[in-house]
Short mmCIF file of C-alpha atoms in Angstrom, two decimals:
data_model
loop_
_atom_site.label_atom_id
_atom_site.label_comp_id
_atom_site.label_asym_id
_atom_site.label_seq_id
_atom_site.Cartn_x
_atom_site.Cartn_y
_atom_site.Cartn_z
CA UNK A 1 1.69 21.26 -13.72
CA UNK A 2 2.27 24.55 -11.90
CA UNK A 3 3.25 24.34 -8.20
CA UNK A 4 0.13 26.31 -7.14
CA UNK A 5 -2.28 23.92 -8.86
CA UNK A 6 -0.29 20.93 -7.58
CA UNK A 7 -0.56 22.22 -3.99
CA UNK A 8 -4.32 22.81 -4.36
CA UNK A 9 -4.78 19.25 -5.66
CA UNK A 10 -2.63 17.75 -2.88
CA UNK A 11 -4.52 19.71 -0.21
CA UNK A 12 -7.83 18.47 -1.73
CA UNK A 13 -6.46 14.93 -1.55
CA UNK A 14 -5.58 15.37 2.12
CA UNK A 15 -8.93 17.05 2.88
CA UNK A 16 -10.88 14.17 1.29
CA UNK A 17 -9.09 11.59 3.43
CA UNK A 18 -9.52 13.64 6.62
CA UNK A 19 -13.27 14.15 5.91
CA UNK A 20 -13.73 10.36 5.52
CA UNK A 21 -11.69 9.59 8.64
CA UNK A 22 -13.57 12.03 10.86
CA UNK A 23 -17.13 11.46 9.60
CA UNK A 24 -19.84 9.48 11.35
CA UNK A 25 -22.38 10.05 8.59
CA UNK A 26 -22.33 7.83 5.49
CA UNK A 27 -22.90 10.74 3.10
CA UNK A 28 -19.93 12.68 4.50
CA UNK A 29 -17.72 9.58 4.21
CA UNK A 30 -18.82 9.23 0.58
CA UNK A 31 -18.11 12.93 -0.11
CA UNK A 32 -14.60 12.50 1.32
CA UNK A 33 -13.92 9.46 -0.86
CA UNK A 34 -15.19 11.24 -3.99
CA UNK A 35 -13.05 14.32 -3.27
CA UNK A 36 -10.08 12.00 -2.76
CA UNK A 37 -10.67 10.22 -6.10
CA UNK A 38 -11.24 13.41 -8.11
CA UNK A 39 -8.09 15.00 -6.64
CA UNK A 40 -5.75 12.17 -7.64
CA UNK A 41 -6.99 11.80 -11.25
CA UNK A 42 -5.05 14.90 -12.51
CA UNK A 43 -1.96 13.74 -10.56
CA UNK A 44 -2.03 10.36 -12.34
CA UNK A 45 -2.55 11.93 -15.77
CA UNK A 46 0.13 14.68 -15.45
CA UNK A 47 2.39 12.74 -17.84
CA UNK A 48 0.81 13.38 -21.25
CA UNK A 49 1.18 9.81 -22.38
CA UNK A 50 -1.39 7.17 -23.43
CA UNK A 51 -0.33 4.86 -20.59
CA UNK A 52 -0.92 7.49 -17.88
CA UNK A 53 -4.29 8.42 -19.45
CA UNK A 54 -5.23 4.72 -19.41
CA UNK A 55 -4.12 4.43 -15.76
CA UNK A 56 -6.19 7.49 -14.80
CA UNK A 57 -9.26 6.07 -16.60
CA UNK A 58 -8.90 2.66 -14.92
CA UNK A 59 -8.44 4.29 -11.52
CA UNK A 60 -11.46 6.55 -12.00
CA UNK A 61 -13.76 3.73 -13.13
CA UNK A 62 -12.87 1.36 -10.28
CA UNK A 63 -12.98 4.04 -7.58
CA UNK A 64 -16.23 5.53 -8.92
CA UNK A 65 -17.81 2.06 -8.95
CA UNK A 66 -16.63 1.42 -5.37
CA UNK A 67 -17.94 4.82 -4.20
CA UNK A 68 -21.29 4.13 -5.89
CA UNK A 69 -21.48 0.78 -4.08
CA UNK A 70 -20.76 2.49 -0.74
CA UNK A 71 -23.51 5.06 -1.43
CA UNK A 72 -25.95 2.35 -2.51
CA UNK A 73 -25.08 0.26 0.58
CA UNK A 74 -25.65 3.19 2.96
CA UNK A 75 -28.90 4.18 1.20
CA UNK A 76 -30.38 0.66 1.45
CA UNK A 77 -29.30 0.54 5.09
CA UNK A 78 -30.90 3.93 5.81
CA UNK A 79 -34.07 2.78 4.00
CA UNK A 80 -34.34 -0.27 6.28
CA UNK A 81 -33.10 1.13 9.62
CA UNK A 82 -33.63 4.90 9.33
CA UNK A 83 -30.02 5.58 10.42
CA UNK A 84 -27.10 7.11 8.47
CA UNK A 85 -24.64 6.54 11.32
CA UNK A 86 -21.51 4.60 10.28
CA UNK A 87 -21.14 2.86 13.65
CA UNK A 88 -24.72 1.49 13.66
CA UNK A 89 -25.38 -2.16 12.67
CA UNK A 90 -25.87 -2.79 8.95
CA UNK A 91 -28.51 -4.95 7.28
CA UNK A 92 -27.38 -8.09 5.41
CA UNK A 93 -27.39 -6.74 1.78
CA UNK A 94 -25.73 -3.50 2.93
CA UNK A 95 -22.74 -5.12 4.58
CA UNK A 96 -22.14 -7.42 1.57
CA UNK A 97 -22.08 -4.38 -0.75
CA UNK A 98 -19.87 -2.46 1.68
CA UNK A 99 -17.35 -5.33 1.93
CA UNK A 100 -17.10 -5.48 -1.88
CA UNK A 101 -16.73 -1.71 -2.15
CA UNK A 102 -13.98 -1.43 0.49
CA UNK A 103 -12.08 -4.39 -1.02
CA UNK A 104 -12.25 -2.67 -4.42
CA UNK A 105 -11.10 0.66 -2.93
CA UNK A 106 -8.09 -0.97 -1.25
CA UNK A 107 -7.19 -3.43 -3.98
CA UNK A 108 -7.77 -6.61 -1.98
CA UNK A 109 -7.89 -9.86 -4.00
CA UNK A 110 -10.01 -10.84 -5.91
CA UNK A 111 -10.74 -7.16 -6.68
CA UNK A 112 -7.06 -6.22 -7.08
CA UNK A 113 -6.61 -6.26 -10.87
CA UNK A 114 -6.65 -2.47 -11.29
CA UNK A 115 -3.84 -1.75 -8.81
CA UNK A 116 -0.71 -3.05 -10.64
CA UNK A 117 -1.91 -1.58 -13.96
CA UNK A 118 -2.62 1.88 -12.51
CA UNK A 119 0.68 1.98 -10.61
CA UNK A 120 2.65 0.88 -13.69
CA UNK A 121 1.03 3.63 -15.77
CA UNK A 122 1.80 6.46 -13.34
CA UNK A 123 5.02 8.13 -12.20
CA UNK A 124 6.99 6.87 -9.22
CA UNK A 125 5.74 9.71 -6.97
CA UNK A 126 2.10 9.07 -7.95
CA UNK A 127 2.58 5.33 -7.35
CA UNK A 128 3.93 6.23 -3.90
CA UNK A 129 0.78 8.30 -3.13
CA UNK A 130 -1.56 5.52 -4.36
CA UNK A 131 0.14 2.78 -2.30
CA UNK A 132 0.34 4.85 0.91
CA UNK A 133 -2.02 7.81 1.34
CA UNK A 134 -4.89 6.35 -0.70
CA UNK A 135 -5.14 3.35 1.65
CA UNK A 136 -5.90 5.45 4.74
CA UNK A 137 -9.53 6.46 3.99
CA UNK A 138 -10.85 2.93 3.15
CA UNK A 139 -8.93 1.50 6.13
CA UNK A 140 -10.56 4.04 8.45
CA UNK A 141 -13.99 2.93 7.17
CA UNK A 142 -13.05 -0.73 7.80
CA UNK A 143 -11.97 0.26 11.32
CA UNK A 144 -15.31 2.03 11.97
CA UNK A 145 -17.55 -0.69 10.51
CA UNK A 146 -15.60 -3.83 11.42
CA UNK A 147 -18.21 -5.02 13.95
CA UNK A 148 -20.79 -5.13 11.17
CA UNK A 149 -18.66 -6.81 8.49
CA UNK A 150 -18.19 -10.54 7.92
CA UNK A 151 -15.10 -12.01 9.64
CA UNK A 152 -14.91 -15.10 7.42
CA UNK A 153 -15.04 -13.02 4.21
CA UNK A 154 -12.20 -10.79 5.41
CA UNK A 155 -10.09 -13.80 6.45
CA UNK A 156 -10.64 -15.37 3.02
CA UNK A 157 -9.83 -12.13 1.17
CA UNK A 158 -6.75 -11.64 3.34
CA UNK A 159 -5.48 -15.13 2.51
CA UNK A 160 -6.21 -14.64 -1.21
CA UNK A 161 -4.46 -11.23 -1.22
CA UNK A 162 -1.32 -12.56 0.46
CA UNK A 163 -1.17 -15.45 -2.06
CA UNK A 164 -1.81 -13.18 -5.06
CA UNK A 165 0.70 -10.62 -3.77
CA UNK A 166 3.32 -13.36 -3.45
CA UNK A 167 2.68 -15.14 -6.77
CA UNK A 168 2.05 -11.99 -8.80
CA UNK A 169 5.31 -10.28 -7.88
CA UNK A 170 7.58 -13.22 -8.76
CA UNK A 171 7.68 -12.62 -12.51
CA UNK A 172 7.91 -8.81 -12.49
CA UNK A 173 10.86 -6.72 -13.65
CA UNK A 174 9.34 -3.26 -13.04
CA UNK A 175 9.89 -1.93 -9.51
CA UNK A 176 6.48 -0.20 -9.46
CA UNK A 177 4.64 -3.44 -10.21
CA UNK A 178 6.70 -5.23 -7.55
CA UNK A 179 5.63 -2.55 -5.04
CA UNK A 180 2.00 -2.92 -6.18
CA UNK A 181 2.01 -6.68 -5.47
CA UNK A 182 3.84 -5.98 -2.21
CA UNK A 183 0.99 -3.61 -1.28
CA UNK A 184 -1.63 -6.30 -2.09
CA UNK A 185 0.20 -8.85 0.10
CA UNK A 186 0.51 -6.43 3.05
CA UNK A 187 -3.17 -5.44 2.77
CA UNK A 188 -3.99 -9.14 2.95
CA UNK A 189 -2.25 -9.40 6.34
CA UNK A 190 -4.17 -6.31 7.53
CA UNK A 191 -7.51 -7.75 6.31
CA UNK A 192 -7.02 -10.99 8.28
CA UNK A 193 -6.42 -9.20 11.59
CA UNK A 194 -9.02 -6.42 11.00
CA UNK A 195 -11.96 -8.42 12.35
CA UNK A 196 -10.02 -9.83 15.33
CA UNK A 197 -7.88 -7.01 16.78
CA UNK A 198 -8.22 -3.50 15.37
CA UNK A 199 -5.29 -2.08 17.38
CA UNK A 200 -2.89 -4.48 15.59
CA UNK A 201 -4.55 -3.41 12.30
CA UNK A 202 -3.70 0.26 12.98
CA UNK A 203 -0.15 -0.57 14.05
CA UNK A 204 0.33 -2.73 10.93
CA UNK A 205 -1.01 0.05 8.69
CA UNK A 206 1.35 2.64 10.22
CA UNK A 207 4.39 0.36 9.92
CA UNK A 208 3.43 -0.53 6.32
CA UNK A 209 3.12 3.18 5.42
CA UNK A 210 6.54 3.97 6.93
CA UNK A 211 8.32 1.02 5.27
CA UNK A 212 6.73 1.68 1.86
CA UNK A 213 7.66 5.38 2.15
CA UNK A 214 11.28 4.43 2.83
CA UNK A 215 11.48 2.04 -0.18
CA UNK A 216 9.70 4.41 -2.56
CA UNK A 217 11.90 7.37 -1.59
CA UNK A 218 14.97 5.17 -2.22
CA UNK A 219 13.61 4.25 -5.67
CA UNK A 220 12.72 7.89 -6.47
CA UNK A 221 16.17 9.20 -5.46
CA UNK A 222 18.02 6.47 -7.39
CA UNK A 223 15.59 6.74 -10.36
CA UNK A 224 15.19 2.94 -10.41
CA UNK A 225 12.22 2.01 -12.60
CA UNK A 226 13.33 -1.55 -13.41
CA UNK A 227 15.34 -4.22 -11.60
CA UNK A 228 18.26 -3.51 -13.96
CA UNK A 229 18.28 0.16 -12.91
CA UNK A 230 18.88 -0.87 -9.29
CA UNK A 231 22.23 -2.48 -10.21
CA UNK A 232 23.88 0.95 -10.54
CA UNK A 233 22.52 2.38 -7.27
CA UNK A 234 25.83 1.74 -5.46
CA UNK A 235 27.65 4.12 -7.83
CA UNK A 236 25.15 6.88 -6.97
CA UNK A 237 25.35 6.54 -3.18
CA UNK A 238 26.66 3.62 -1.10
CA UNK A 239 24.63 4.85 1.90
CA UNK A 240 21.42 4.81 -0.14
CA UNK A 241 22.25 1.26 -1.23
CA UNK A 242 22.45 0.09 2.39
CA UNK A 243 19.22 1.91 3.31
CA UNK A 244 17.45 0.34 0.32
CA UNK A 245 18.75 -3.13 1.24
CA UNK A 246 17.55 -2.92 4.84
CA UNK A 247 14.21 -1.28 3.93
CA UNK A 248 13.42 -4.04 1.42
CA UNK A 249 14.32 -6.77 3.91
CA UNK A 250 12.15 -5.00 6.51
CA UNK A 251 9.26 -4.91 4.03
CA UNK A 252 9.77 -8.67 3.61
CA UNK A 253 9.37 -9.11 7.39
CA UNK A 254 12.80 -10.45 8.40
CA UNK A 255 13.25 -10.71 12.19
CA UNK A 256 15.81 -8.12 13.30
CA UNK A 257 13.94 -5.35 11.42
CA UNK A 258 10.70 -3.42 11.98
CA UNK A 259 8.69 -5.36 9.36
CA UNK A 260 8.77 -8.44 11.58
CA UNK A 261 6.58 -6.77 14.28
CA UNK A 262 3.18 -6.91 12.47
CA UNK A 263 3.77 -10.42 11.08
CA UNK A 264 4.80 -11.72 14.50
CA UNK A 265 1.79 -10.19 16.30
CA UNK A 266 -0.72 -11.23 13.61
CA UNK A 267 0.58 -14.81 13.56
CA UNK A 268 0.46 -14.97 17.36
CA UNK A 269 -3.13 -13.66 17.46
CA UNK A 270 -4.40 -15.95 14.68
CA UNK A 271 -2.79 -19.01 16.34
CA UNK A 272 -4.59 -18.05 19.58
CA UNK A 273 -7.84 -18.01 17.58
CA UNK A 274 -7.03 -21.52 16.17
CA UNK A 275 -6.61 -20.37 12.55
CA UNK A 276 -3.60 -22.68 12.17
CA UNK A 277 -4.10 -23.68 8.52
CA UNK A 278 -4.79 -20.08 7.47
CA UNK A 279 -1.67 -18.70 9.13
CA UNK A 280 0.49 -21.55 7.73
CA UNK A 281 -0.64 -20.66 4.19
CA UNK A 282 -0.07 -16.96 4.81
CA UNK A 283 3.42 -17.58 6.21
CA UNK A 284 4.22 -19.64 3.09
CA UNK A 285 2.93 -16.86 0.84
CA UNK A 286 5.10 -14.31 2.68
CA UNK A 287 8.12 -16.43 1.65
CA UNK A 288 7.11 -15.84 -1.97
CA UNK A 289 7.05 -12.08 -1.30
CA UNK A 290 10.41 -12.36 0.45
CA UNK A 291 11.87 -13.97 -2.69
CA UNK A 292 11.25 -10.91 -4.88
CA UNK A 293 12.44 -8.54 -2.14
CA UNK A 294 15.64 -10.60 -1.90
CA UNK A 295 16.00 -10.46 -5.69
CA UNK A 296 15.82 -6.65 -5.52
CA UNK A 297 18.34 -6.50 -2.65
CA UNK A 298 20.65 -8.87 -4.54
CA UNK A 299 20.66 -6.73 -7.69
CA UNK A 300 21.00 -3.52 -5.66
CA UNK A 301 23.97 -4.54 -3.52
CA UNK A 302 25.71 -7.60 -4.94
CA UNK A 303 25.62 -7.59 -8.73
CA UNK A 304 26.39 -5.52 -11.80
CA UNK A 305 24.17 -5.84 -14.86
CA UNK A 306 25.80 -6.48 -18.24
CA UNK A 307 26.29 -3.03 -19.81
CA UNK A 308 27.30 -1.97 -23.31
CA UNK A 309 28.96 1.18 -21.94
CA UNK A 310 32.55 0.95 -20.69
CA UNK A 311 32.02 3.04 -17.56
CA UNK A 312 30.45 1.52 -14.46
CA UNK A 313 29.61 4.83 -12.73
CA UNK A 314 26.64 7.14 -12.99
CA UNK A 315 27.29 10.86 -13.26
CA UNK A 316 27.01 12.23 -9.74
CA UNK A 317 24.97 15.36 -10.28
CA UNK A 318 23.39 17.26 -7.41
CA UNK A 319 20.19 15.26 -6.64
CA UNK A 320 16.96 16.88 -7.81
CA UNK A 321 14.97 15.35 -4.96
CA UNK A 322 15.63 16.23 -1.34
CA UNK A 323 17.26 13.33 0.45
CA UNK A 324 16.56 14.51 4.03
CA UNK A 325 12.95 13.16 3.89
CA UNK A 326 14.20 9.58 3.74
CA UNK A 327 16.05 9.70 7.10
CA UNK A 328 13.05 9.36 9.46
CA UNK A 329 11.12 6.61 7.57
CA UNK A 330 14.34 4.67 6.89
CA UNK A 331 15.40 4.78 10.55
CA UNK A 332 11.94 3.73 11.80
CA UNK A 333 11.59 0.95 9.19
CA UNK A 334 14.90 -0.58 10.31
CA UNK A 335 15.30 -0.10 14.07
CA UNK A 336 11.82 -0.28 15.65
CA UNK A 337 11.74 -3.98 16.68
CA UNK A 338 13.20 -3.46 20.21
CA UNK A 339 10.40 -0.93 20.87
CA UNK A 340 7.64 -3.58 20.40
CA UNK A 341 6.66 -3.76 24.13
CA UNK A 342 6.12 0.02 24.17
CA UNK A 343 4.03 -0.13 20.96
CA UNK A 344 1.84 -2.87 22.50
CA UNK A 345 1.21 -0.81 25.63
#
């Protein structure tokens, strides 16, 4: 794809998200989501390969169905109330349809099946865009309509997502699928807190975006598509190995790192609301997620895979990707925990 066309598509992608985030009219929100979907389809199918075509088709069908549900939900609501305003209360059928549509857009369990397949069929950069930027528009709609949506449904979907994200990632060998299940688990944590405290939801989303950016950039620079590929990262760059180790542990939510902040605050808030059983199950499911992050860190930093070649070093060519972009997200995803009181203010 030529750089000009690629820039036009990326700017359309950004415009679609911004339109959805800034709209107060249901039709404008729908237009933004449609623009967003249509812009990413050519990015997914840039690799002329049956798997990428299949991924693009699956993505289009699920997102088109979710957008249609959002449009249908807003139309039935406007029919009954006469209002197209997003912040106005929704009628009962409308909010059920909207909850289903937003869960499908985000990839929350039990509507998550498309996400690992689409991410596995696309390139690492496209997978990075799908797991980060594509979550912003549906999350902004959840933020705007949270007062009208069902709290119990979101708590249940959040619990299911964290369990599915934990169990699903255990058996994977492809780094993209591992990141897809990681995304499902993190979205589950966001869904549980969405109906209780929206400011923690926004903070969790921002921290998730930064941590995922750091891990994906590490994988893109080291060209690690499978767990076995990560075993030779240390020969490419010892510094990158350390960054990848700490970013993965942060994504798992270990205490001295940034990833612990959202888990800590969400657990504290849910315990205050007496959701003790729910939070116990979610904490247990986050241990499952931590297992596959630890497996990645172990292969990256502590082991060598059995190789048929005699040499243990990669050729150190000049990197094709710019490495300066990883500095800010990596630093934030590792060192932000002491700043928690300032974030809360």
